[in-house]
């Protein structure tokens, strides 16, 4: 028997992790206002086995539609899921059964990877009203404490799950404070699109966005000591706060004259047959003002092409008045060919631009950007930026088309008086179309071999400015090139953990790195940046040499 499997993205422990969602149904010991489950739809062990076996995902999440811990088959369900081939298992629970120490011990012994415990409010009477059960808050909190005390700390991650609804609007920060004191690994703020009863709270999604952004800031301020955070509705969270350097980065969605072959937004918009998104700048004002009051000094405006937004000067001016002394825009600089516009935005408060250079000549740059005349306008824009007093940076994005022109890009930067580049990147997969991704994503070996053709000084600059963080160290070792430099100076880090294979959603999630098939026996696995999503499907795994 084959059963249709419902899958969704889950950002519990590793952002971008695919999961097979199983809602076992059956009974529940609560009647939450935002949930609408059907008691009559209870899966058998055979059903569950079939779902896992027929799923392409090896991470299984038991979620909603009943309370799994009251099922008399719960232990058998876990064993069945493992027998069917699951590598990781997660659980969403209201936590009340964990108030019984024997149940908490039993769950700990099962050694699940992730446990999410739902708390709707820090006020007992409001939580109980939402769940429809008096005394449920007290039981849930006791269950959380019991499980925290007995869970296996290296292997089981515990999160508080919070669903924003009408009854708890405005209390997100209190939930975060509660979470910090409770000793959990993090918080999952579950958007209402993932709640079962869409009709009960769908109108709250837009009105909750500002609260969610405030919560993200609070999480990033408070959860720096090894704790993590997660949001199911990442599209509602366009501002990231970097406490250490007193900087914030914001994504401003708008159109773009370029049509770069690797551009995530362009590909997604075309696949969905929709126009370019356009954010309202007023949406960001509250958070920019808050950050300015807290002493943040640097604002980076990133994403598509911020300088083409009709209200970019208004946004920059507001940020400057809010106390930001450094305002940087990532831009193609084509808009800066207009001297008046360049002067106006400099006067508004812009201090710096960081510009991608796709080639050392118009032929190559225009081929990558998909726009004739782009190189000339970019160069004019950079010259206007110089004459107006703006600080200028350039970064390189290496593709199949410009890989053999790295020397040309460096020399062009020198002619412009901008050297070294601020960063050197290899673009991520932006689509599930393998042919499309292969058209721009170069193999790691080909990049290192082109590096070896450069002078030692130029090659080392490119490695230090980013390629050491983009390419697994075993490639440098195998090619006998720059391996010691990669070890010494590159800020190598793991960007994510996914199984090798297709991702089910294009866009930002495609940018999460994956581990190669040798990571389990490679001694340098923890020092590897991983590989691009879909890389193995395009180039295979023959390049990689595990350190044993």
Coordinates of C-alpha atoms in Angstrom, one line a residue:
X1 CA 0.0 0.0 0.0
X2 CA 1.4 3.4 -1.0
X3 CA 0.1 6.5 0.9
X4 CA 0.6 10.1 -0.2
X5 CA 3.2 11.6 2.0
X6 CA 2.9 15.2 3.2
X7 CA 6.2 16.9 3.3
X8 CA 7.2 20.4 4.4
X9 CA 10.3 22.3 5.3
X10 CA 11.2 22.2 8.9
X11 CA 13.8 24.5 10.6
X12 CA 14.1 22.7 13.9
X13 CA 17.8 22.0 14.4
X14 CA 19.2 22.5 10.9
X15 CA 17.8 25.1 8.7
X16 CA 16.9 23.6 5.4
X17 CA 16.4 20.1 6.6
X18 CA 13.8 18.1 4.6
X19 CA 11.4 16.1 6.7
X20 CA 8.7 13.4 6.2
X21 CA 5.8 14.7 8.4
X22 CA 3.6 12.0 10.0
X23 CA 0.4 12.9 11.8
X24 CA -0.5 9.7 13.5
X25 CA -4.0 11.0 14.5
X26 CA -6.0 9.2 17.2
X27 CA -6.7 10.9 20.5
X28 CA -5.5 14.1 22.1
X29 CA -5.7 15.4 25.7
X30 CA -6.2 19.0 24.6
X31 CA -8.6 21.0 22.4
X32 CA -6.3 23.8 21.2
X33 CA -8.1 26.7 19.5
X34 CA -5.9 26.7 16.4
X35 CA -5.9 22.9 15.8
X36 CA -8.5 20.9 14.0
X37 CA -7.7 17.2 14.1
X38 CA -9.9 14.2 13.3
X39 CA -10.0 11.5 16.0
X40 CA -11.2 9.0 13.5
X41 CA -8.1 9.2 11.3
X42 CA -5.5 7.1 13.2
X43 CA -2.7 5.5 11.3
X44 CA -1.8 1.9 11.9
X45 CA 1.8 0.7 12.3
X46 CA 1.6 -0.7 8.8
X47 CA 0.5 2.7 7.5
X48 CA 3.4 4.4 9.2
X49 CA 5.9 1.8 8.0
X50 CA 4.7 2.3 4.4
X51 CA 4.9 6.1 4.6
X52 CA 8.5 6.0 5.8
X53 CA 9.6 3.4 3.4
X54 CA 8.0 5.2 0.4
X55 CA 9.4 8.6 1.5
X56 CA 12.6 10.0 0.0
X57 CA 13.4 11.7 3.4
X58 CA 15.3 10.0 6.2
X59 CA 14.3 12.6 8.8
X60 CA 10.8 11.8 10.2
X61 CA 8.8 14.3 12.3
X62 CA 5.8 13.1 14.4
X63 CA 3.6 16.2 14.4
X64 CA 0.2 17.6 15.5
X65 CA -3.2 15.9 14.6
X66 CA -3.4 14.2 18.0
X67 CA -1.0 13.9 20.9
X68 CA 1.6 11.2 20.1
X69 CA 2.5 10.5 23.7
X70 CA -0.9 9.3 24.7
X71 CA -0.9 6.7 22.0
X72 CA -0.6 3.2 23.5
X73 CA 1.5 2.4 20.3
X74 CA 4.0 5.2 20.8
X75 CA 7.0 3.1 21.5
X76 CA 6.1 0.7 18.7
X77 CA 5.7 3.7 16.4
X78 CA 9.2 4.8 17.1
X79 CA 10.6 1.3 16.6
X80 CA 8.6 1.0 13.4
X81 CA 9.9 4.3 12.0
X82 CA 13.5 3.2 12.7
X83 CA 12.9 -0.2 11.2
X84 CA 11.6 1.5 8.0
X85 CA 15.0 3.3 7.6
X86 CA 14.6 6.7 9.3
X87 CA 18.0 8.2 10.3
X88 CA 16.6 11.0 12.5
X89 CA 13.3 11.3 14.4
X90 CA 11.6 14.4 15.8
X91 CA 8.5 14.8 17.9
X92 CA 6.0 17.6 18.5
X93 CA 4.1 17.3 21.8
X94 CA 2.2 19.4 24.3
X95 CA 4.4 17.9 27.0
X96 CA 1.7 17.1 29.5
X97 CA 2.5 13.4 29.6
X98 CA 6.1 14.2 30.4
X99 CA 4.9 15.5 33.8
X100 CA 4.9 11.8 34.7
X101 CA 8.5 10.9 35.4
X102 CA 8.2 7.4 34.0
X103 CA 7.0 8.9 30.6
X104 CA 9.9 11.4 30.6
X105 CA 12.4 8.6 31.2
X106 CA 10.8 6.4 28.6
X107 CA 11.0 9.2 26.0
X108 CA 14.7 9.9 27.0
X109 CA 15.5 6.2 26.5
X110 CA 14.2 6.3 23.0
X111 CA 16.9 8.9 22.2
X112 CA 14.9 11.0 19.6
X113 CA 16.9 13.7 17.9
X114 CA 14.5 16.6 18.4
X115 CA 11.6 17.2 20.8
X116 CA 9.4 20.3 20.4
X117 CA 7.1 21.1 23.4
X118 CA 4.3 23.6 22.7
X119 CA 3.7 26.5 25.1
X120 CA 1.1 29.0 24.1
X121 CA 1.5 31.6 26.8
X122 CA 3.5 32.3 30.0
X123 CA 0.2 33.1 31.9
X124 CA -1.4 29.8 33.0
X125 CA -4.9 31.0 32.6
X126 CA -4.3 32.1 29.0
X127 CA -2.4 28.9 28.0
X128 CA -5.2 26.9 29.6
X129 CA -7.9 28.9 27.7
X130 CA -6.1 28.1 24.4
X131 CA -5.7 24.4 25.1
X132 CA -9.2 24.1 26.5
X133 CA -7.9 22.3 29.6
X134 CA -7.6 23.8 33.0
X135 CA -4.2 23.0 34.6
X136 CA -2.5 22.1 31.3
X137 CA 0.1 24.9 31.7
X138 CA 1.3 23.5 35.0
X139 CA 1.5 20.0 33.6
X140 CA 3.4 21.2 30.5
X141 CA 5.9 23.2 32.4
X142 CA 6.5 20.3 34.8
X143 CA 6.9 17.9 31.8
X144 CA 9.4 20.3 30.2
X145 CA 11.5 20.4 33.4
X146 CA 11.3 16.6 33.8
X147 CA 12.5 15.9 30.3
X148 CA 15.2 18.5 30.3
X149 CA 16.6 16.8 33.5
X150 CA 16.7 13.3 31.9
X151 CA 17.2 13.8 28.1
X152 CA 20.6 12.8 26.6
X153 CA 22.2 16.2 26.1
X154 CA 24.5 15.4 23.1
X155 CA 21.9 13.6 21.1
X156 CA 18.4 15.1 21.9
X157 CA 17.7 18.7 21.2
X158 CA 14.7 20.3 23.0
X159 CA 12.8 23.3 21.7
X160 CA 9.9 25.3 22.8
X161 CA 7.3 25.6 20.0
X162 CA 5.2 28.7 19.9
X163 CA 2.3 29.4 17.5
X164 CA 1.4 33.1 17.3
X165 CA -2.4 33.5 17.7
X166 CA -4.7 36.2 18.9
X167 CA -4.6 35.2 22.5
X168 CA -0.8 35.5 22.8
X169 CA -0.1 38.5 20.6
X170 CA 2.5 40.8 22.2
X171 CA 3.9 38.1 24.5
X172 CA 6.6 36.6 22.3
X173 CA 9.4 38.3 24.2
X174 CA 8.1 36.9 27.4
X175 CA 8.1 33.4 25.9
X176 CA 11.8 34.0 24.9
X177 CA 12.7 35.0 28.4
X178 CA 10.9 31.9 29.7
X179 CA 12.8 29.7 27.2
X180 CA 16.2 31.2 28.1
X181 CA 15.6 30.4 31.8
X182 CA 14.3 26.9 31.0
X183 CA 17.5 25.6 29.5
X184 CA 16.1 24.5 26.1
X185 CA 18.2 24.5 22.9
X186 CA 16.1 27.0 21.2
X187 CA 12.7 28.2 20.1
X188 CA 10.6 27.4 17.1
X189 CA 8.1 30.1 16.1
X190 CA 5.7 28.2 14.0
X191 CA 3.8 30.3 11.5
X192 CA 0.1 29.9 11.2
X193 CA 0.4 28.4 7.7
X194 CA 1.7 25.3 9.5
X195 CA -1.0 25.2 12.2
X196 CA -3.8 22.7 11.5
X197 CA -6.8 25.1 11.8
X198 CA -6.1 27.7 9.1
X199 CA -9.5 29.4 9.6
X200 CA -8.9 30.0 13.3
X201 CA -6.0 32.4 12.8
X202 CA -5.1 33.0 9.2
X203 CA -5.8 36.7 9.6
X204 CA -3.0 37.0 12.2
X205 CA -0.1 36.2 9.9
X206 CA 0.5 39.7 8.5
X207 CA -0.2 41.5 11.8
X208 CA 2.3 39.2 13.6
X209 CA 5.2 40.0 11.3
X210 CA 6.6 42.9 13.3
X211 CA 6.3 40.9 16.5
X212 CA 8.2 38.1 14.8
X213 CA 11.0 40.4 13.8
X214 CA 11.3 41.8 17.3
X215 CA 11.5 38.2 18.5
X216 CA 14.3 37.3 16.1
X217 CA 16.3 40.2 17.3
X218 CA 15.8 39.2 20.9
X219 CA 16.7 35.6 20.1
X220 CA 19.9 36.7 18.4
X221 CA 20.8 38.9 21.3
X222 CA 20.0 36.3 24.0
X223 CA 20.8 32.9 22.4
X224 CA 24.4 33.4 21.4
X225 CA 25.8 30.9 23.9
X226 CA 25.3 27.8 21.8
X227 CA 21.5 28.1 21.6
X228 CA 19.7 28.2 18.3
X229 CA 16.5 29.6 16.9
X230 CA 14.1 28.8 14.1
X231 CA 11.3 30.4 12.2
X232 CA 8.9 28.5 10.0
X233 CA 8.0 31.8 8.2
X234 CA 11.4 33.1 7.3
X235 CA 9.9 35.4 4.7
X236 CA 8.6 37.5 7.5
X237 CA 12.1 38.1 8.9
X238 CA 14.1 40.3 6.5
X239 CA 16.4 41.9 9.1
X240 CA 19.3 40.1 10.8
X241 CA 21.1 41.7 13.8
X242 CA 24.9 41.2 14.3
X243 CA 25.5 42.2 17.9
X244 CA 29.3 41.8 17.9
X245 CA 29.9 44.4 15.2
X246 CA 26.9 46.6 15.9
X247 CA 25.6 46.0 12.4
X248 CA 22.3 44.9 10.9
X249 CA 21.7 43.4 7.4
X250 CA 18.4 43.8 5.7
X251 CA 17.0 42.2 2.5
X252 CA 15.2 44.8 0.3
X253 CA 13.3 43.1 -2.5
X254 CA 13.0 44.9 -5.7
X255 CA 13.6 44.5 -9.5
X256 CA 17.0 44.3 -11.3
X257 CA 18.2 45.3 -14.7
X258 CA 20.7 42.3 -14.7
X259 CA 19.6 38.8 -15.4
X260 CA 22.4 36.8 -13.9
X261 CA 22.3 33.1 -14.8
X262 CA 22.6 32.1 -11.1
X263 CA 20.2 34.6 -9.5
X264 CA 17.9 32.9 -7.0
X265 CA 15.1 35.4 -7.2
X266 CA 15.1 35.7 -11.0
X267 CA 14.9 31.9 -11.4
X268 CA 12.2 31.5 -8.7
X269 CA 10.1 34.3 -10.1
X270 CA 10.3 32.8 -13.6
X271 CA 9.5 29.3 -12.4
X272 CA 6.4 30.6 -10.6
X273 CA 5.5 33.0 -13.4
X274 CA 5.2 36.0 -11.1
X275 CA 6.7 39.5 -11.2
X276 CA 9.5 40.8 -9.1
X277 CA 8.6 41.5 -5.5
X278 CA 8.7 45.1 -4.2
X279 CA 9.0 45.7 -0.4
X280 CA 7.5 48.8 1.2
X281 CA 10.4 50.6 3.0
X282 CA 8.1 51.8 5.8
X283 CA 7.9 48.2 7.0
X284 CA 11.6 48.4 8.1
X285 CA 11.4 51.8 9.9
X286 CA 10.5 50.5 13.3
X287 CA 13.4 48.0 13.5
X288 CA 15.9 50.4 12.0
X289 CA 14.9 53.0 14.6
X290 CA 15.1 50.5 17.4
X291 CA 18.6 49.4 16.3
X292 CA 19.8 53.0 16.1
X293 CA 18.6 53.6 19.7
X294 CA 20.5 50.5 20.8
X295 CA 23.8 51.8 19.4
X296 CA 23.9 49.9 16.1
X297 CA 26.1 51.9 13.6
X298 CA 26.3 49.9 10.4
X299 CA 23.4 49.0 8.0
X300 CA 23.9 46.7 5.1
X301 CA 21.2 46.7 2.5
X302 CA 21.4 43.5 0.4
X303 CA 19.6 41.2 -2.0
X304 CA 18.4 41.9 -5.5
X305 CA 19.2 45.5 -6.6
X306 CA 18.5 47.9 -3.7
X307 CA 19.4 51.0 -5.8
X308 CA 16.5 50.3 -8.2
X309 CA 14.0 50.5 -5.4
X310 CA 11.9 53.7 -5.9
X311 CA 12.1 54.6 -2.2
X312 CA 15.8 53.8 -1.6
X313 CA 16.8 57.4 -0.9
X314 CA 13.9 57.6 1.6
X315 CA 15.1 54.4 3.4
X316 CA 18.8 55.5 3.5
X317 CA 17.8 59.0 4.8
X318 CA 15.7 57.4 7.6
X319 CA 18.6 55.1 8.6
X320 CA 21.0 58.0 8.7
X321 CA 18.6 60.1 10.9
X322 CA 18.2 57.0 13.1
X323 CA 21.9 57.1 14.0
X324 CA 23.6 54.8 11.4
X325 CA 27.0 56.3 10.4
X326 CA 27.8 53.5 8.0
X327 CA 25.2 52.5 5.3
X328 CA 26.4 50.1 2.7
X329 CA 24.5 48.8 -0.3
X330 CA 25.2 45.6 -2.3
X331 CA 24.5 46.8 -5.9
X332 CA 25.5 46.3 -9.5
X333 CA 26.2 50.1 -9.4
X334 CA 24.4 50.5 -12.7
X335 CA 22.0 53.0 -11.1
X336 CA 25.0 55.1 -10.1
X337 CA 25.7 56.0 -13.8
X338 CA 23.3 58.9 -13.0
X339 CA 25.5 61.5 -11.4
X340 CA 22.6 63.3 -9.8
X341 CA 21.2 60.2 -8.3
X342 CA 24.7 59.3 -7.0
X343 CA 25.0 62.7 -5.3
X344 CA 21.5 62.6 -3.9
X345 CA 21.9 59.2 -2.3
X346 CA 25.3 60.1 -0.9
X347 CA 23.8 63.2 0.6
X348 CA 21.0 61.1 2.1
X349 CA 23.6 59.1 4.0
X350 CA 25.0 56.3 1.9
X351 CA 28.6 55.7 2.7
X352 CA 29.6 52.5 0.8
X353 CA 28.8 50.2 -2.1
X354 CA 29.9 46.6 -2.7
X355 CA 29.7 45.7 -6.3
X356 CA 29.9 42.3 -8.0
X357 CA 32.4 42.1 -10.9
X358 CA 31.5 39.2 -13.1
X359 CA 34.4 39.6 -15.6
X360 CA 37.4 41.7 -16.4
X361 CA 35.9 42.7 -19.8
X362 CA 32.5 43.6 -21.1
X363 CA 32.2 40.4 -23.1
X364 CA 32.4 38.1 -20.0
X365 CA 30.7 40.4 -17.5
X366 CA 27.7 40.9 -19.8
X367 CA 27.5 37.2 -20.6
X368 CA 27.2 36.3 -16.9
X369 CA 24.7 39.2 -16.1
X370 CA 22.6 38.5 -19.2
X371 CA 22.5 42.1 -20.0
X372 CA 24.3 43.9 -22.8
X373 CA 25.9 47.1 -21.6
X374 CA 26.0 46.1 -18.0
X375 CA 29.8 46.2 -17.7
X376 CA 30.0 49.7 -19.1
X377 CA 27.3 51.0 -16.8
X378 CA 28.9 49.3 -13.8
X379 CA 32.3 50.9 -14.5
X380 CA 30.7 54.3 -14.9
X381 CA 28.7 53.8 -11.7
X382 CA 31.9 52.9 -9.8
X383 CA 33.7 56.0 -11.1
X384 CA 30.8 58.2 -10.1
X385 CA 30.8 56.6 -6.7
X386 CA 34.5 57.5 -6.4
X387 CA 34.1 61.1 -7.5
X388 CA 31.2 61.5 -5.0
X389 CA 33.3 60.2 -2.1
X390 CA 31.6 56.9 -1.6
X391 CA 33.7 54.0 -0.3
X392 CA 33.9 51.3 -3.0
X393 CA 34.3 47.5 -2.7
X394 CA 34.0 44.8 -5.3
X395 CA 33.5 41.1 -5.0
X396 CA 33.8 38.2 -7.5
X397 CA 31.2 35.6 -8.2
X398 CA 32.9 32.7 -10.0
X399 CA 30.8 30.8 -12.6
X400 CA 31.5 28.5 -15.5
X401 CA 31.6 31.5 -17.8
X402 CA 34.2 33.6 -16.0
X403 CA 36.3 31.0 -14.3
X404 CA 39.3 31.5 -16.6
X405 CA 39.1 35.3 -16.2
X406 CA 40.0 35.6 -12.6
X407 CA 43.2 37.4 -13.5
X408 CA 41.2 39.8 -15.6
X409 CA 38.9 40.6 -12.8
X410 CA 41.8 41.2 -10.4
X411 CA 43.5 43.5 -12.9
X412 CA 40.3 45.5 -13.6
X413 CA 39.8 46.0 -9.9
X414 CA 43.4 47.4 -9.7
X415 CA 42.7 49.8 -12.6
X416 CA 39.6 51.0 -10.7
X417 CA 41.7 51.4 -7.5
X418 CA 39.7 48.7 -5.7
X419 CA 42.0 45.8 -4.5
X420 CA 41.8 43.2 -3.0
X421 CA 38.1 42.1 -3.5
X422 CA 36.0 42.1 -0.4
X423 CA 34.9 38.5 -1.1
X424 CA 35.1 35.7 -3.6
X425 CA 32.1 33.4 -4.0
X426 CA 30.8 30.4 -5.8
X427 CA 27.1 30.7 -6.5
X428 CA 24.6 28.3 -4.9
X429 CA 22.0 26.2 -6.7
X430 CA 18.9 28.2 -7.3
X431 CA 16.7 25.6 -9.1
X432 CA 16.1 21.9 -9.2
X433 CA 16.9 22.0 -12.9
X434 CA 20.2 20.2 -13.1
X435 CA 21.0 21.4 -16.6
X436 CA 20.4 25.0 -15.5
X437 CA 22.5 24.7 -12.4
X438 CA 25.4 23.0 -14.2
X439 CA 25.4 25.9 -16.7
X440 CA 26.8 28.2 -14.1
X441 CA 28.1 26.1 -11.1
X442 CA 31.8 25.2 -11.7
X443 CA 33.4 22.1 -10.3
X444 CA 35.6 22.6 -7.3
X445 CA 38.6 21.0 -9.0
X446 CA 38.2 23.3 -12.0
X447 CA 38.3 26.3 -9.7
X448 CA 41.5 25.2 -7.9
X449 CA 43.2 24.3 -11.2
X450 CA 42.5 27.8 -12.6
X451 CA 43.8 29.2 -9.3
X452 CA 47.1 27.4 -9.9
X453 CA 47.5 29.3 -13.2
X454 CA 47.6 32.7 -11.3
X455 CA 50.6 34.2 -9.6
X456 CA 51.0 33.0 -6.1
X457 CA 50.1 36.4 -4.7
X458 CA 46.9 36.6 -6.6
X459 CA 45.8 33.1 -5.9
X460 CA 46.4 33.4 -2.2
X461 CA 44.3 36.6 -2.1
X462 CA 41.4 34.8 -3.7
X463 CA 41.7 31.8 -1.3
X464 CA 41.9 34.1 1.7
X465 CA 39.0 36.3 0.5
X466 CA 36.5 33.4 0.2
X467 CA 37.5 30.4 -1.9
X468 CA 38.9 28.7 1.2
X469 CA 35.4 28.9 2.7
X470 CA 33.7 27.7 -0.5
X471 CA 35.7 24.6 -1.5
X472 CA 36.3 21.5 0.7
X473 CA 39.9 21.3 1.9
X474 CA 40.4 17.8 0.3
X475 CA 40.2 19.4 -3.1
X476 CA 43.1 21.7 -2.3
X477 CA 45.0 18.8 -0.8
X478 CA 44.4 16.6 -3.9
X479 CA 45.5 19.3 -6.3
X480 CA 48.6 20.1 -4.1
X481 CA 47.7 23.7 -4.0
X482 CA 47.2 26.2 -1.1
X483 CA 46.2 23.5 1.4
X484 CA 48.3 24.9 4.2
X485 CA 46.9 28.4 3.6
X486 CA 43.4 27.0 3.7
X487 CA 44.1 25.4 7.0
X488 CA 45.7 28.5 8.5
X489 CA 43.8 31.5 7.3
X490 CA 40.4 30.5 6.0
X491 CA 37.4 30.8 8.4
X492 CA 36.1 27.3 7.5
X493 CA 32.8 26.3 9.1
X494 CA 30.0 23.9 8.5
X495 CA 27.0 25.8 7.0
X496 CA 24.4 23.1 7.5
X497 CA 23.7 19.4 7.5
X498 CA 21.6 17.8 4.8
X499 CA 21.6 14.4 3.2
X500 CA 22.9 14.4 -0.3
X501 CA 20.0 14.8 -2.8
X502 CA 17.3 17.0 -4.2
X503 CA 15.8 19.8 -2.1
X504 CA 12.1 20.1 -2.6
X505 CA 11.9 23.9 -2.6
X506 CA 13.9 26.4 -4.7
X507 CA 15.1 29.7 -3.4
X508 CA 16.9 30.5 -0.1
X509 CA 16.8 26.9 1.1
X510 CA 18.9 25.8 -1.9
X511 CA 21.8 27.9 -0.4
X512 CA 22.2 25.6 2.5
X513 CA 25.4 23.4 2.2
X514 CA 25.3 19.7 2.5
X515 CA 27.9 17.2 3.6
X516 CA 29.4 14.8 1.1
X517 CA 29.0 11.0 1.3
X518 CA 32.4 10.6 2.9
X519 CA 31.8 13.0 5.8
X520 CA 31.1 10.2 8.3
X521 CA 34.7 8.8 8.0
X522 CA 36.6 12.0 7.2
X523 CA 38.7 13.4 10.0
X524 CA 38.3 17.0 8.6
X525 CA 34.6 16.8 8.4
X526 CA 34.2 19.4 11.2
X527 CA 36.5 21.8 9.3
X528 CA 34.8 21.4 5.9
X529 CA 32.3 24.0 4.5
X530 CA 30.3 21.2 2.9
X531 CA 29.3 21.2 -0.8
X532 CA 26.6 23.0 -2.7
X533 CA 23.2 21.6 -2.8
X534 CA 22.8 19.3 -5.9
X535 CA 26.6 19.3 -6.5
X536 CA 26.8 15.5 -6.2
X537 CA 24.1 15.0 -8.7
X538 CA 25.9 17.2 -11.2
X539 CA 29.6 16.2 -10.7
X540 CA 29.4 13.0 -8.6
X541 CA 31.6 12.3 -5.6
X542 CA 34.8 11.3 -7.4
X543 CA 36.5 14.6 -6.6
X544 CA 36.4 14.1 -2.9
X545 CA 39.2 12.5 -0.9
X546 CA 38.3 11.8 2.8
X547 CA 41.0 12.4 5.4
X548 CA 41.3 9.1 7.3

